[in-house]
Short mmCIF file of C-alpha atoms in Angstrom, two decimals:
data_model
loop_
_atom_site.label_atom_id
_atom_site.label_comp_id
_atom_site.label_asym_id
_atom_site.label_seq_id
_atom_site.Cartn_x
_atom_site.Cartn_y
_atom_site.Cartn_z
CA UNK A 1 18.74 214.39 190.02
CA UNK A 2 20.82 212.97 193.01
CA UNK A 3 19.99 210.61 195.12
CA UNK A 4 21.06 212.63 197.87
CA UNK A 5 18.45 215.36 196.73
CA UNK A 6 15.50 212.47 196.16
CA UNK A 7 15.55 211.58 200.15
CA UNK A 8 16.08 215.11 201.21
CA UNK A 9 13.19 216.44 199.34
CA UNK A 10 10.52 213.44 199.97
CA UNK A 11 8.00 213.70 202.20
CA UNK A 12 7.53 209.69 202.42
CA UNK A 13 9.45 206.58 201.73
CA UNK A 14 10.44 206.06 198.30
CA UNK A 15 10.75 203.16 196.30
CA UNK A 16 14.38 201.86 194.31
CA UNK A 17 15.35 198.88 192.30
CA UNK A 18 18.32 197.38 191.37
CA UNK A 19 19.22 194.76 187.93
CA UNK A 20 21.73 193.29 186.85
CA UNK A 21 23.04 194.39 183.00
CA UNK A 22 22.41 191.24 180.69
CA UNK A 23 24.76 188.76 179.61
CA UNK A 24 27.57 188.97 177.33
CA UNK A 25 25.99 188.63 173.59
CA UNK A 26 21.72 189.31 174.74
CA UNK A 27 19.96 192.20 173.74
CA UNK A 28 18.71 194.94 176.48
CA UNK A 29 14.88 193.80 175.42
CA UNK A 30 15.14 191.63 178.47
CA UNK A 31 15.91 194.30 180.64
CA UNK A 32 13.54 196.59 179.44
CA UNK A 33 10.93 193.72 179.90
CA UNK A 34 12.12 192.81 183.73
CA UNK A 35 11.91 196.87 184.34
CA UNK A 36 8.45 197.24 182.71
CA UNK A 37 6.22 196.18 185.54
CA UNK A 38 8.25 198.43 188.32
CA UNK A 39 7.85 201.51 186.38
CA UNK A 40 4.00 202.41 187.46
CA UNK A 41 5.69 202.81 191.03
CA UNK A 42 7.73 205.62 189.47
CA UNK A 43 10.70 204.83 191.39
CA UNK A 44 13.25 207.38 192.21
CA UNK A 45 16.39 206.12 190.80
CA UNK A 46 17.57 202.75 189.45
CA UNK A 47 20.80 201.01 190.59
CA UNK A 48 22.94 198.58 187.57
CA UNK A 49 25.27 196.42 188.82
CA UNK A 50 29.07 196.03 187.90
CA UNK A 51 30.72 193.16 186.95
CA UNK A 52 34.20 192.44 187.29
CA UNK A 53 36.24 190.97 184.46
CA UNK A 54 37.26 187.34 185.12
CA UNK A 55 40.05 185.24 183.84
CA UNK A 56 40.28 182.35 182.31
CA UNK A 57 42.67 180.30 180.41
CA UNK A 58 42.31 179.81 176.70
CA UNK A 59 43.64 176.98 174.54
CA UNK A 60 45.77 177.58 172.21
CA UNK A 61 46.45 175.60 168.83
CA UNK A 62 49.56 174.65 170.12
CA UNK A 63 47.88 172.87 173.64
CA UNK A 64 49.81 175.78 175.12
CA UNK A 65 47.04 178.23 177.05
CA UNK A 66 46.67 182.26 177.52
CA UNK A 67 45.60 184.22 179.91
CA UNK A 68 42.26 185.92 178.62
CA UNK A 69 40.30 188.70 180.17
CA UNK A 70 36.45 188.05 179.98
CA UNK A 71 33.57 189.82 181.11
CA UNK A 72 29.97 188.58 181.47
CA UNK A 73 27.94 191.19 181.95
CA UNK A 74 29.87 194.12 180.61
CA UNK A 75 27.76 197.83 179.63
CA UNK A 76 26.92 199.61 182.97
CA UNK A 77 27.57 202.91 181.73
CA UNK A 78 25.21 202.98 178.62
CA UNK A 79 22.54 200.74 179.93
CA UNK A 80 22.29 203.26 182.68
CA UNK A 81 21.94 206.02 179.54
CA UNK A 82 19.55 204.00 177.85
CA UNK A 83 17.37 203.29 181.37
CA UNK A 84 17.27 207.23 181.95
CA UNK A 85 16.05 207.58 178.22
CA UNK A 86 13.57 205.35 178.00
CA UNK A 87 11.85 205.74 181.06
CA UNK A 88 13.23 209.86 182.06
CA UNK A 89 14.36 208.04 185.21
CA UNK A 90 17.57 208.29 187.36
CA UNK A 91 20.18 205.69 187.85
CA UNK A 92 23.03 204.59 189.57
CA UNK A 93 25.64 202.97 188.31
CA UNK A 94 27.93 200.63 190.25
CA UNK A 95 31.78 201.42 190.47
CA UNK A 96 34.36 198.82 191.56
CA UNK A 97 37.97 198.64 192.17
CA UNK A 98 38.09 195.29 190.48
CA UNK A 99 39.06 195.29 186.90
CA UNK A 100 40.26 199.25 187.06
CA UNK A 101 43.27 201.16 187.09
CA UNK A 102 42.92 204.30 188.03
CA UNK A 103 43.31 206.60 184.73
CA UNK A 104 40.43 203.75 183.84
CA UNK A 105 38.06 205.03 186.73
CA UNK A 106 38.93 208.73 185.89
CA UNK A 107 38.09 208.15 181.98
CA UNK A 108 34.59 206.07 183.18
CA UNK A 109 33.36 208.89 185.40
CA UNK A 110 34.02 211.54 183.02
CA UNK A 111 32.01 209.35 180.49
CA UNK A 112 29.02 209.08 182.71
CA UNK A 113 29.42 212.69 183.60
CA UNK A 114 29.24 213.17 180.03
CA UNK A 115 26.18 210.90 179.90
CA UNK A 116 24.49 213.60 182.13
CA UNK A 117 24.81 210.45 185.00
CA UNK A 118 25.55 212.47 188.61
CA UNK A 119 25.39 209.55 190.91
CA UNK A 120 27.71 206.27 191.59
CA UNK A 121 27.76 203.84 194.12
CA UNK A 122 31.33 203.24 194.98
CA UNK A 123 31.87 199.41 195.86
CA UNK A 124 35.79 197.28 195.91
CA UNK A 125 33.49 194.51 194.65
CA UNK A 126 33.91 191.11 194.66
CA UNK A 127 36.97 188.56 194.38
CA UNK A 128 36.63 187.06 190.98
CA UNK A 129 34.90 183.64 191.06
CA UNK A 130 38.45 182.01 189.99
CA UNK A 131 40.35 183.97 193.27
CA UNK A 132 40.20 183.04 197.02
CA UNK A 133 40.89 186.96 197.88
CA UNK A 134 40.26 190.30 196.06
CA UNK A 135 43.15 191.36 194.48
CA UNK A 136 43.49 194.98 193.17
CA UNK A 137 44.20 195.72 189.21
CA UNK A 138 47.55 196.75 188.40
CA UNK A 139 47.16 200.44 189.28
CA UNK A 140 44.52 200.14 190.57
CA UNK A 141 42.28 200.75 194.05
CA UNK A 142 42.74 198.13 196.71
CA UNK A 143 39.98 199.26 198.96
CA UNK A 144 36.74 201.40 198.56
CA UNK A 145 37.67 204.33 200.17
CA UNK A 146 40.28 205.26 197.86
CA UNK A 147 38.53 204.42 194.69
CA UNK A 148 35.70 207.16 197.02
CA UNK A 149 38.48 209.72 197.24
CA UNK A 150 39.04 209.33 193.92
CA UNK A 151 35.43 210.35 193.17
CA UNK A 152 35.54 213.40 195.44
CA UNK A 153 39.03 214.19 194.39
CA UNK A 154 37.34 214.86 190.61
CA UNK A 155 33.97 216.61 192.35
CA UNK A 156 36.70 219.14 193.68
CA UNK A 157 37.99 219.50 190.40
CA UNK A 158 41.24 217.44 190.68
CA UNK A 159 42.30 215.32 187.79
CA UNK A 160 45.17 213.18 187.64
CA UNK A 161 46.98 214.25 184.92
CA UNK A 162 48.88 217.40 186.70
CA UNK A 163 49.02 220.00 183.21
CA UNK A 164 44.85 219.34 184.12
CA UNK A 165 44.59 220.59 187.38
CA UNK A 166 42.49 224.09 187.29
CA UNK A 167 41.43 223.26 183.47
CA UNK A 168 38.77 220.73 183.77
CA UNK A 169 35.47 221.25 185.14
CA UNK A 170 34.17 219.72 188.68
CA UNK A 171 32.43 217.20 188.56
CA UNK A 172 29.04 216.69 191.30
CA UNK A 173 28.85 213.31 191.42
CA UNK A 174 26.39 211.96 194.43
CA UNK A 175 28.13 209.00 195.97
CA UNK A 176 26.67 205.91 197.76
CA UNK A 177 28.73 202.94 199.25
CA UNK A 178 27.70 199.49 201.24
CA UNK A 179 27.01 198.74 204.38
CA UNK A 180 26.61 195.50 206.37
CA UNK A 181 24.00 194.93 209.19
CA UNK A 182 25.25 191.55 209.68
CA UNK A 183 29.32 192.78 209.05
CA UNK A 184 30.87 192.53 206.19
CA UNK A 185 33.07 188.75 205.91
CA UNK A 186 36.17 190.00 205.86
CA UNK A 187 35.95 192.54 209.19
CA UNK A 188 37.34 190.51 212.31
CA UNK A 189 33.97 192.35 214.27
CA UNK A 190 31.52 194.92 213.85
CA UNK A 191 33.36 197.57 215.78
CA UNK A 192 35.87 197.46 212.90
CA UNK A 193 33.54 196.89 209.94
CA UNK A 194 31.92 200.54 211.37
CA UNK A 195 34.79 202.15 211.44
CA UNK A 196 35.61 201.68 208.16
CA UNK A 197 32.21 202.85 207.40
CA UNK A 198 32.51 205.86 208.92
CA UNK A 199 35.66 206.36 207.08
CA UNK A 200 34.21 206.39 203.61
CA UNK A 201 31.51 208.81 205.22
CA UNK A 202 34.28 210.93 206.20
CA UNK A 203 35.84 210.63 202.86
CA UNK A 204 32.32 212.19 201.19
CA UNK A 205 29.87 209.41 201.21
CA UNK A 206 26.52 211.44 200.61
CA UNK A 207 24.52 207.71 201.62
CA UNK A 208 24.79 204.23 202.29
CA UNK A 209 22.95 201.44 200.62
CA UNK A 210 23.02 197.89 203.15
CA UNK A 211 23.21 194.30 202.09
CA UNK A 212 20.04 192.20 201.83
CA UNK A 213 18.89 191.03 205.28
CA UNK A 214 15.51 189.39 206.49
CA UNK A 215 15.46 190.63 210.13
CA UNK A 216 14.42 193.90 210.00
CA UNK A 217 15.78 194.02 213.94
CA UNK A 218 19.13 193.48 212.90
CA UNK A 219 18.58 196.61 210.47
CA UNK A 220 17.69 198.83 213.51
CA UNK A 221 20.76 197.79 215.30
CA UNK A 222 22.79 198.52 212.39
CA UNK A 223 21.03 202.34 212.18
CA UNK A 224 21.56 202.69 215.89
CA UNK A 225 25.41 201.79 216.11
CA UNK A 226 26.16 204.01 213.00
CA UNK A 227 24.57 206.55 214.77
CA UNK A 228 26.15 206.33 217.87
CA UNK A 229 29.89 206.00 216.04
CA UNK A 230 29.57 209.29 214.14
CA UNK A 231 27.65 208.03 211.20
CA UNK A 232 24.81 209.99 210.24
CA UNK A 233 23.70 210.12 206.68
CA UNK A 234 20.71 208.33 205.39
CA UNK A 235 20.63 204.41 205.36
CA UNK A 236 18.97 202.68 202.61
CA UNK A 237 17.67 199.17 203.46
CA UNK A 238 18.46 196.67 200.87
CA UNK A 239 15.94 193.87 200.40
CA UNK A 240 15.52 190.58 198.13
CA UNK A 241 12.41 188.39 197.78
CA UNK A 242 13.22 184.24 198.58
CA UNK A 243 11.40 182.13 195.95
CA UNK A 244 13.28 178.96 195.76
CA UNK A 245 14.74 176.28 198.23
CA UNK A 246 18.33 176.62 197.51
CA UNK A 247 18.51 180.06 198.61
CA UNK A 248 18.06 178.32 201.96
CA UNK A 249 21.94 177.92 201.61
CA UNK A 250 22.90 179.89 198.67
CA UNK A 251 22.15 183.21 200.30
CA UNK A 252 23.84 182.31 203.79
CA UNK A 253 27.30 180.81 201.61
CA UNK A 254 27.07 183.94 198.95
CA UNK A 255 26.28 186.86 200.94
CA UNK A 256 27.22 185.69 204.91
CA UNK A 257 23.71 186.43 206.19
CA UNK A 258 21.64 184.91 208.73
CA UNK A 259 18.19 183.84 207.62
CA UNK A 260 15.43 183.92 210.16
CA UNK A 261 14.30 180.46 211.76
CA UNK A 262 10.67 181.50 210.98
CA UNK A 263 11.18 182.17 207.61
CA UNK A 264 13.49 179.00 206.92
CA UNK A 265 11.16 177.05 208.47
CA UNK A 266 7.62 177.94 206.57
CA UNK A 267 10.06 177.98 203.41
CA UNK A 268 10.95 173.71 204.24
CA UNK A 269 7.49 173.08 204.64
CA UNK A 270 6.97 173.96 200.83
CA UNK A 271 6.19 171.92 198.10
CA UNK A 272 7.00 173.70 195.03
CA UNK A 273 9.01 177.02 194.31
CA UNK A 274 5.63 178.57 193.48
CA UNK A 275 5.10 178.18 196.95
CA UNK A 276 8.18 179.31 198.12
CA UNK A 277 7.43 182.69 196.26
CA UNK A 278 4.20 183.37 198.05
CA UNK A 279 6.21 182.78 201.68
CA UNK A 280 8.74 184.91 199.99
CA UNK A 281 6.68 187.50 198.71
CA UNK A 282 4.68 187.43 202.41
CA UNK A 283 8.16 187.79 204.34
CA UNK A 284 9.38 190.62 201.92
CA UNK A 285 6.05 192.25 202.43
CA UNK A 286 6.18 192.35 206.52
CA UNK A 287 9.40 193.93 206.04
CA UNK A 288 8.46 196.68 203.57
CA UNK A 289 5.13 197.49 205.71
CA UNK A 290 7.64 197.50 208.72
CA UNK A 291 10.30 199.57 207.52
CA UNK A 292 7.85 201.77 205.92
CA UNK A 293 6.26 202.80 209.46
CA UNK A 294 9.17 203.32 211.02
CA UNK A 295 10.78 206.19 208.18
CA UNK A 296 13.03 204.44 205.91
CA UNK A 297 14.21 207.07 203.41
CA UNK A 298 14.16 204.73 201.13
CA UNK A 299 12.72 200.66 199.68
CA UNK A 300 15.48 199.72 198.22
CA UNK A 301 14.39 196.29 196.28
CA UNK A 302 17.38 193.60 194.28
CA UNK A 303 14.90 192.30 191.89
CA UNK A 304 17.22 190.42 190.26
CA UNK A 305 15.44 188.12 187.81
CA UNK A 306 12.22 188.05 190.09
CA UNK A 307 10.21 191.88 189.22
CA UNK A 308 6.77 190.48 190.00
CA UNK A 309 7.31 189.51 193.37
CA UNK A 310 8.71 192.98 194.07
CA UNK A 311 6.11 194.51 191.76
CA UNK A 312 3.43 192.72 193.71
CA UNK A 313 4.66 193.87 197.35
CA UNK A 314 5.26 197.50 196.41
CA UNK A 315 1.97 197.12 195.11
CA UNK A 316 0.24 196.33 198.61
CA UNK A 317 2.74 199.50 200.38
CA UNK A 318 2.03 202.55 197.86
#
């Protein structure tokens, strides 16, 4: 079932996680384990990240080195297969224009349309950790919009190869892309960084998904100004329990996001993480309750190595 479909036919807020697919080399037991307490909320579709290949330089027996191509966390496609057979649930899978050309994209969407997967969320992703900017695959997409049109181009039936076109089947992909309540780094303002927005929306964006934030204000402002430019399908709120110190700086560095003074103070005054999760878990909760009253379509929760502080809010909202 589409996302798109999930919204339009609730008649309350529903509830959506997000994980990341494990490490190169581990078993999808872990997984299984982090998604087992989330499950008795019966959420309505599951998101699995995408991780860019990186590259690194290898050592050769010579001392000369090579250029090598390594990803971390490679298998979005089938661990989204195996999520929506173990536990008859949707999911989303994550598509970037990082690591891609673009007879690469086609041949990964017709796999997860063969997988019986109808919904994407269509990202550029990430520089890789080893590059100051993001820097497009030979090939391949430089921006999100056209790895979008891509998508849509194949929902209207329109395949690259041109001894294809009006052979192949349609594909009905739902899509989702990102959006920033707090602007996304690289926009010189917001008025620019909605724009663009509105562009993919244009292009066939059924939804947007936003980027963690912890002021739910700044989250109404964002809905409001979308609005007002033109912008009017659902907004997801994206949200992320604290439970450690660092994140005091690691979340403001990673992700360019403001952290409220409240909650970085009562998060100092803490003596241990464990702590630190229960302010966490209190914040998140505030939020949810919050968001919740006012109509979100959707809880949208990155649980990301901490389900029982998510379990535990969602918990207190159902």
């Amino acid at each position: 079932m589409k996302v798109i479909d999930h919204i339009n036919q609730a008649k309350d807020t529903l509830v959506s996680f997000e994980v990341l697919p494990p490490l190169k080399g581990k078993g999808i037991e872990a997984l299984y384990k982090h998604l087992d307490p989330l499950m008795e909320f019966k959420p309505s579709f599951i998101n699995v990240t995408y991780h860019r290949s990186e590259h690194i330089f290898k050592k050769r027996a010579d001392g000369s080195f090579e250029k090598v191509v390594v990803r971390k966390r490679p298998g979005t496609e089938a661990i989204c297969a195996a999520i929506m057979n173990k536990y008859n649930v949707d999911t989303v899978p994550h598509l970037i224009c990082g690591g891609f050309n673009i007879n690469e994209t086609e041949d990964a969407l017709i796999n997860l349309r063969y997988l019986g997967i109808d919904n994407v969320l269509v990202l550029r992703g990430d520089a890789a950790k080893n590059e100051t900017t993001f820097d497009a695959e030979p090939g391949g997409h430089r921006y999100a919009n056209e790895l979008l049109k891509q998508v849509t181009n194949l929902n209207a039936g329109i395949y690259i190869e041109e001894d294809l076109k009006g052979t192949q089947q349609r594909t009905e992909f739902c899509i989702g892309v990102a959006g920033y309540p707090e602007k996304h780094f690289e926009a010189p303002n917001m008025q620019t960084d909605l724009r663009y927005l509105k562009e993919k929306v244009d292009c066939g964006a059924d939804y947007i998904v936003t980027q963690m934030f912890f002021d739910n204000e700044k989250y109404y402002a964002f809905v409001k100004s979308c609005r007002e430019a033109g912008i009017n399908v659902p907004i997801i709120p994206g949200l992320k329990p604290i439970y450690n110190k660092k994140q005091l700086t690691v979340l403001p560095k990673t992700f360019h996001i403001d952290l409220p003074a409240d909650l970085a103070n009562e998060i100092q005054k803490c003596k241990t993480d464990q702590d630190v999760e229960e302010v966490g878990k209190r914040w998140l909760l505030e939020q949810s309750k919050d968001l919740k009253k006012n109509g979100v379509p959707v809880l949208h929760y990155y649980t990301l190595g901490k389900p029982h502080i998510v379990a535990d809010v969602v918990r207190e909202i159902r």
